[in-house]
C-alpha positions in Angstrom: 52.8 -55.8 29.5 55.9 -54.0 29.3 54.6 -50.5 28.4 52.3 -51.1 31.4 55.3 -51.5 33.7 57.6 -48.6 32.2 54.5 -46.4 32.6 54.3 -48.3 36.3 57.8 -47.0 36.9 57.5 -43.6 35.3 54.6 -42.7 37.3 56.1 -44.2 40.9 59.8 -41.9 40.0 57.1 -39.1 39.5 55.5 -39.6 43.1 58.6 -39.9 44.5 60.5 -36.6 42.8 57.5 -34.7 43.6 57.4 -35.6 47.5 61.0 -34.6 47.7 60.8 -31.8 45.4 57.8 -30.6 48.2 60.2 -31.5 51.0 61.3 -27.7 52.0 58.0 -26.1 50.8 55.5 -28.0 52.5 55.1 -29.3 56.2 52.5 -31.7 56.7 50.5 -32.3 59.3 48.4 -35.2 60.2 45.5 -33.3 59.9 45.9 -32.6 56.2 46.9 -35.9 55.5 43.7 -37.0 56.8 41.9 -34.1 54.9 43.7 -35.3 51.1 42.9 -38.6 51.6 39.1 -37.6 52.7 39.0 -35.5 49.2 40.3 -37.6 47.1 37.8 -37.4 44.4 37.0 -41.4 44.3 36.1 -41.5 40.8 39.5 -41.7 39.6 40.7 -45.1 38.6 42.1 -47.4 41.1 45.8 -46.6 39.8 45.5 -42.8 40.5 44.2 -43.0 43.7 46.7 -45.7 44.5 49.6 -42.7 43.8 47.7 -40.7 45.8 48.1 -43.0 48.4 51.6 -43.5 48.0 52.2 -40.1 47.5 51.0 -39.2 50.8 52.6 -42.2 52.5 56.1 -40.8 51.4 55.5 -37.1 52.6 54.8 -38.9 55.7 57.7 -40.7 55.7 59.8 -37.3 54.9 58.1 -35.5 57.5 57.5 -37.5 60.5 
């Protein structure tokens, strides 16, 4: 259970660096929000796409 959380952790500091790492090269709009979340290819497991998610959730956050 622990190595599950570590790799939890690891994996939510990497979504997070990479949406501010993005910050000054990328502007999002709602549109493509709405367009990565439509391609999101849905075979991924459950974790990924929950990243995903939150990925897109903090560039949100960033940029609105």
């Amino acid at each position: 259970m622990k190595g599950n959380k570590l790799q939890d952790y690891a994996g939510f500091s990497t979504v997070i660096t990479f949406a501010v790492s993005e910050r000054s090269l990328l502007r999002l709009s709602v549109y493509d929000v709405t367009a990565r979340l439509i391609t999101i290819p849905w075979t991924v497991s459950r974790r990924r796409k929950a990243f995903f998610i939150l990925r897109v959730y903090i560039e949100k956050l960033i940029f609105f």
